[in-house]
Amino acid sequence: MALIVDKEHLGCSEGSWLNSGHFATLPPLGPLRARRIVVVAPHPDDEVFGAGGVIQRALVQRIPLALVAVTDGEASHPESKAAVKFGLAEKRHRESIEALRRLGWNDPAITRIHLPDSDVRGHQEQLREKLATSLRPDDLCVAPWRFDGHPDHDVCGQTAYESCRATGAALLHYFVWTWHWADPNGSDIPWDLCRRFDVTRRERARKRWATGAFETQVRAIGPERADAGILPEALLRRFWRAFEIYVDETEAIL
Ligand SMILES: [Zn+2]
């Protein structure tokens, strides 16, 4: 399945998701309990899009946080000659730091693995080793769903799943691309494992503010005016909801 995102390919509308009736009936996630929360981000921005609410709540609860930045996201503008000149990888890393600061996470603990964007699968062992040596039984790992639909997301989710099984850490999966391709009325999403994490008005506002920090993803970069690589607002709205949805696979793991 190829993910195409542009003004002609906006995926499932946010209205369709909200009207699907699924969200209101989901059980709440419950309070966060962990020695530490380890967020796995395939690309700089996934941590905020997928888990910006949980990150903020962890900060309030003074639960230590760590971010594993799997790639630098250097392939987000494959057609753009400006991307390399622009220093896209470092720029995206700085955007992530700024976005996390907007969530209240100053001086975030980020472990960068620098795996090649779009080829995490070819370097999965490095990710596996990093997670296996880092995760502990009383940690909570927050990673993309293993069927999120982007190859890097799927591998990160699967590796997190296996690493949590091996170490005994708890696991929550977040969605990013699933909202784009899945059918609200179909069986793409494992609703029986989904939990709803309500965010406060303040958390929601800060999360929206934080998504604006990813300038290379929401505006044209360099001198090029093309739309390529830009995430439309219709897509970003999925991450501005009053709640986040997580797949809780902890029971299946432990
Ligand atoms: Zn991503």
Short mmCIF file of C-alpha atoms and ligand atoms in Angstrom, two decimals:
data_model
loop_
_atom_site.label_atom_id
_atom_site.label_comp_id
_atom_site.label_asym_id
_atom_site.label_seq_id
_atom_site.Cartn_x
_atom_site.Cartn_y
_atom_site.Cartn_z
CA MET A 1 0.00 0.00 0.00
CA ALA A 2 1.46 3.35 -1.01
CA LEU A 3 0.70 6.37 1.13
CA ILE A 4 -0.12 9.38 -1.00
CA VAL A 5 -0.72 12.66 0.75
CA ASP A 6 -1.51 15.85 -1.11
CA LYS A 7 -4.46 18.11 -1.74
CA GLU A 8 -6.05 15.48 -3.97
CA HIS A 9 -5.39 12.64 -1.51
CA LEU A 10 -6.61 13.78 1.88
CA GLY A 11 -7.69 10.33 3.02
CA CYS A 12 -10.64 9.76 5.28
CA SER A 13 -12.13 13.07 6.42
CA GLU A 14 -11.97 14.01 10.08
CA GLY A 15 -15.76 14.41 10.01
CA SER A 16 -16.14 10.77 8.97
CA TRP A 17 -13.98 9.64 11.86
CA LEU A 18 -15.79 11.76 14.40
CA ASN A 19 -19.19 10.63 13.08
CA SER A 20 -18.22 6.96 13.02
CA GLY A 21 -19.39 6.52 16.61
CA HIS A 22 -16.31 4.55 17.65
CA PHE A 23 -14.57 7.11 19.81
CA ALA A 24 -17.36 7.78 22.31
CA THR A 25 -17.69 4.14 23.29
CA LEU A 26 -14.01 3.35 23.88
CA PRO A 27 -12.88 2.64 27.44
CA PRO A 28 -10.58 5.27 28.95
CA LEU A 29 -6.88 4.58 29.05
CA GLY A 30 -6.62 5.22 32.77
CA PRO A 31 -3.84 6.95 34.67
CA LEU A 32 -0.30 6.68 33.39
CA ARG A 33 1.84 4.48 35.61
CA ALA A 34 5.46 3.74 34.78
CA ARG A 35 8.97 4.20 36.05
CA ARG A 36 9.70 5.87 32.73
CA ILE A 37 7.94 6.40 29.41
CA VAL A 38 9.94 5.69 26.26
CA VAL A 39 8.44 7.21 23.11
CA VAL A 40 9.56 5.72 19.80
CA ALA A 41 9.35 8.13 16.83
CA PRO A 42 10.11 6.82 13.32
CA HIS A 43 10.43 10.43 12.07
CA PRO A 44 10.69 13.78 13.86
CA ASP A 45 7.02 14.80 14.35
CA ASP A 46 5.44 11.37 15.00
CA GLU A 47 6.08 11.72 18.73
CA VAL A 48 3.97 14.88 18.84
CA PHE A 49 1.30 13.87 16.33
CA GLY A 50 0.75 10.47 17.91
CA ALA A 51 1.54 10.96 21.59
CA GLY A 52 1.70 14.70 22.35
CA GLY A 53 -1.05 14.33 24.94
CA VAL A 54 0.57 11.49 26.84
CA ILE A 55 3.91 13.33 26.78
CA GLN A 56 2.32 16.37 28.42
CA ARG A 57 0.55 14.28 31.04
CA ALA A 58 3.78 12.45 31.87
CA LEU A 59 5.49 15.80 32.40
CA VAL A 60 2.75 16.90 34.81
CA GLN A 61 2.99 13.60 36.67
CA ARG A 62 6.79 13.88 36.74
CA ILE A 63 7.22 10.54 35.03
CA PRO A 64 10.66 10.53 33.39
CA LEU A 65 10.47 10.63 29.60
CA ALA A 66 12.83 9.47 26.89
CA LEU A 67 12.47 9.80 23.14
CA VAL A 68 14.01 7.37 20.66
CA ALA A 69 14.37 9.21 17.33
CA VAL A 70 14.75 6.35 14.88
CA THR A 71 15.44 8.33 11.69
CA ASP A 72 16.17 11.98 11.02
CA GLY A 73 13.29 12.21 8.54
CA GLU A 74 15.61 13.26 5.74
CA ALA A 75 13.46 11.67 3.02
CA SER A 76 10.30 13.72 3.56
CA HIS A 77 10.92 15.73 0.39
CA PRO A 78 12.23 13.14 -2.10
CA GLU A 79 11.69 15.40 -5.12
CA SER A 80 13.26 18.42 -3.55
CA LYS A 81 16.78 19.48 -4.45
CA ALA A 82 16.48 22.09 -1.73
CA ALA A 83 16.11 19.43 0.95
CA VAL A 84 19.78 18.46 1.04
CA LYS A 85 21.03 22.03 0.75
CA PHE A 86 18.58 22.99 3.42
CA GLY A 87 20.08 20.54 5.90
CA LEU A 88 16.74 18.84 6.29
CA ALA A 89 17.84 16.19 8.79
CA GLU A 90 19.21 18.67 11.32
CA LYS A 91 16.38 21.08 10.67
CA ARG A 92 13.82 18.40 11.49
CA HIS A 93 15.68 17.46 14.66
CA ARG A 94 15.56 21.08 15.80
CA GLU A 95 11.87 21.24 14.94
CA SER A 96 11.26 18.25 17.18
CA ILE A 97 13.10 19.93 20.07
CA GLU A 98 11.06 23.10 19.59
CA ALA A 99 7.78 21.14 19.37
CA LEU A 100 8.60 19.26 22.57
CA ARG A 101 9.47 22.56 24.26
CA ARG A 102 6.01 23.81 23.29
CA LEU A 103 4.57 20.75 25.06
CA GLY A 104 6.51 21.76 28.16
CA TRP A 105 9.39 19.33 27.73
CA ASN A 106 12.50 21.48 27.97
CA ASP A 107 15.83 19.89 27.23
CA PRO A 108 14.28 16.59 26.07
CA ALA A 109 16.24 13.35 26.41
CA ILE A 110 16.50 12.25 22.78
CA THR A 111 18.44 9.21 21.62
CA ARG A 112 19.02 9.48 17.88
CA ILE A 113 19.76 6.28 16.00
CA HIS A 114 20.10 7.92 12.55
CA LEU A 115 18.63 4.96 10.65
CA PRO A 116 17.91 5.83 7.02
CA ASP A 117 14.49 7.38 6.50
CA SER A 118 12.27 4.96 4.53
CA ASP A 119 14.57 1.98 5.19
CA VAL A 120 14.24 1.20 8.87
CA ARG A 121 13.42 -2.37 7.88
CA GLY A 122 16.89 -2.82 6.42
CA HIS A 123 18.41 -1.77 9.77
CA GLN A 124 15.88 -3.28 12.13
CA GLU A 125 18.54 -5.08 14.18
CA GLN A 126 20.02 -1.77 15.32
CA LEU A 127 16.64 -0.63 16.54
CA ARG A 128 15.97 -3.96 18.20
CA GLU A 129 19.28 -3.81 20.03
CA LYS A 130 18.67 -0.25 21.19
CA LEU A 131 15.22 -1.04 22.58
CA ALA A 132 16.19 -4.38 24.08
CA THR A 133 19.09 -2.88 26.02
CA SER A 134 17.13 0.20 27.08
CA LEU A 135 13.68 -1.06 28.09
CA ARG A 136 13.01 -2.34 31.59
CA PRO A 137 9.99 -4.23 32.97
CA ASP A 138 8.57 -1.15 34.71
CA ASP A 139 8.87 1.08 31.62
CA LEU A 140 6.02 2.01 29.34
CA CYS A 141 6.95 2.06 25.67
CA VAL A 142 4.82 4.25 23.36
CA ALA A 143 5.35 3.38 19.71
CA PRO A 144 3.48 3.50 16.39
CA TRP A 145 0.95 0.81 15.67
CA ARG A 146 2.65 -2.07 13.91
CA PHE A 147 0.16 -1.87 11.04
CA ASP A 148 0.12 1.93 10.74
CA GLY A 149 0.69 1.76 7.00
CA HIS A 150 4.07 3.49 6.56
CA PRO A 151 6.92 0.94 6.30
CA ASP A 152 9.07 2.74 8.90
CA HIS A 153 6.15 3.02 11.31
CA ASP A 154 5.26 -0.63 10.91
CA VAL A 155 8.81 -1.80 11.59
CA CYS A 156 9.14 0.51 14.61
CA GLY A 157 5.83 -0.77 15.98
CA GLN A 158 6.71 -4.41 15.40
CA THR A 159 10.18 -4.02 16.91
CA ALA A 160 8.73 -2.27 19.95
CA TYR A 161 6.19 -5.07 20.30
CA GLU A 162 8.90 -7.73 20.23
CA SER A 163 11.20 -5.75 22.54
CA CYS A 164 8.43 -5.28 25.09
CA ARG A 165 7.65 -8.99 24.97
CA ALA A 166 11.32 -9.71 25.60
CA THR A 167 11.82 -7.18 28.41
CA GLY A 168 8.41 -7.15 30.08
CA ALA A 169 7.85 -3.43 29.45
CA ALA A 170 4.28 -2.26 28.92
CA LEU A 171 3.32 -1.03 25.45
CA LEU A 172 0.91 1.43 23.92
CA HIS A 173 0.65 1.92 20.17
CA TYR A 174 -0.33 5.27 18.66
CA PHE A 175 -1.78 5.89 15.20
CA VAL A 176 -0.52 8.38 12.65
CA TRP A 177 -1.14 7.13 9.11
CA THR A 178 -3.96 4.77 10.01
CA TRP A 179 -6.27 7.79 10.16
CA HIS A 180 -5.38 8.46 6.52
CA TRP A 181 -6.08 5.10 4.93
CA ALA A 182 -8.32 3.13 7.26
CA ASP A 183 -12.08 2.78 6.86
CA PRO A 184 -13.99 4.12 9.89
CA ASN A 185 -16.75 1.61 9.23
CA GLY A 186 -14.50 -1.32 8.43
CA SER A 187 -12.36 -3.66 10.50
CA ASP A 188 -8.96 -2.05 9.85
CA ILE A 189 -8.63 -0.85 13.45
CA PRO A 190 -8.63 -3.31 16.39
CA TRP A 191 -11.27 -1.34 18.32
CA ASP A 192 -11.50 -3.94 21.08
CA LEU A 193 -7.89 -3.15 22.05
CA CYS A 194 -8.25 0.62 21.69
CA ARG A 195 -8.31 3.00 24.64
CA ARG A 196 -9.24 6.64 24.66
CA PHE A 197 -6.95 9.16 26.30
CA ASP A 198 -8.80 12.44 26.85
CA VAL A 199 -6.65 15.55 26.76
CA THR A 200 -7.48 18.77 28.55
CA ARG A 201 -8.23 21.96 26.64
CA ARG A 202 -4.83 23.27 27.56
CA GLU A 203 -3.06 20.08 26.43
CA ARG A 204 -4.99 20.14 23.20
CA ALA A 205 -4.06 23.76 22.50
CA ARG A 206 -0.41 23.12 23.25
CA LYS A 207 -0.39 20.08 21.00
CA ARG A 208 -1.80 22.12 18.14
CA TRP A 209 0.80 24.81 18.79
CA ALA A 210 3.51 22.14 18.81
CA THR A 211 2.47 20.73 15.41
CA GLY A 212 3.20 24.20 13.99
CA ALA A 213 6.84 23.83 15.01
CA PHE A 214 7.38 21.30 12.21
CA GLU A 215 7.83 24.02 9.64
CA THR A 216 9.40 21.81 6.98
CA GLN A 217 6.33 19.58 7.14
CA VAL A 218 3.62 22.22 7.07
CA ARG A 219 5.16 24.85 4.76
CA ALA A 220 7.12 24.88 1.50
CA ILE A 221 10.84 24.58 2.11
CA GLY A 222 13.70 26.45 0.48
CA PRO A 223 12.98 28.47 -2.65
CA GLU A 224 10.53 25.87 -3.98
CA ARG A 225 6.87 26.65 -3.86
CA ALA A 226 5.69 23.15 -4.67
CA ASP A 227 3.24 21.43 -2.36
CA ALA A 228 5.28 18.21 -2.33
CA GLY A 229 5.95 16.98 1.17
CA ILE A 230 3.59 19.38 2.87
CA LEU A 231 1.06 17.97 5.29
CA PRO A 232 -2.34 19.58 4.62
CA GLU A 233 -4.33 21.00 7.53
CA ALA A 234 -7.06 18.42 6.85
CA LEU A 235 -4.53 15.78 7.89
CA LEU A 236 -3.17 17.67 10.89
CA ARG A 237 -6.69 18.02 12.32
CA ARG A 238 -6.58 14.34 13.23
CA PHE A 239 -3.91 15.23 15.76
CA TRP A 240 -5.79 18.16 17.25
CA ARG A 241 -8.61 16.09 18.70
CA ALA A 242 -9.75 16.31 22.30
CA PHE A 243 -8.39 12.78 22.79
CA GLU A 244 -5.74 10.38 21.57
CA ILE A 245 -6.44 6.74 20.74
CA TYR A 246 -4.00 4.00 21.74
CA VAL A 247 -3.88 0.29 21.05
CA ASP A 248 -3.16 -1.37 24.37
CA GLU A 249 -1.40 -4.64 23.68
CA THR A 250 0.10 -5.00 27.13
CA GLU A 251 -2.13 -7.94 28.06
CA ALA A 252 -1.13 -9.80 24.93
CA ILE A 253 2.53 -9.26 25.76
CA LEU A 254 2.77 -10.04 29.44
ZN ZN B 1 6.46 9.14 10.42
#
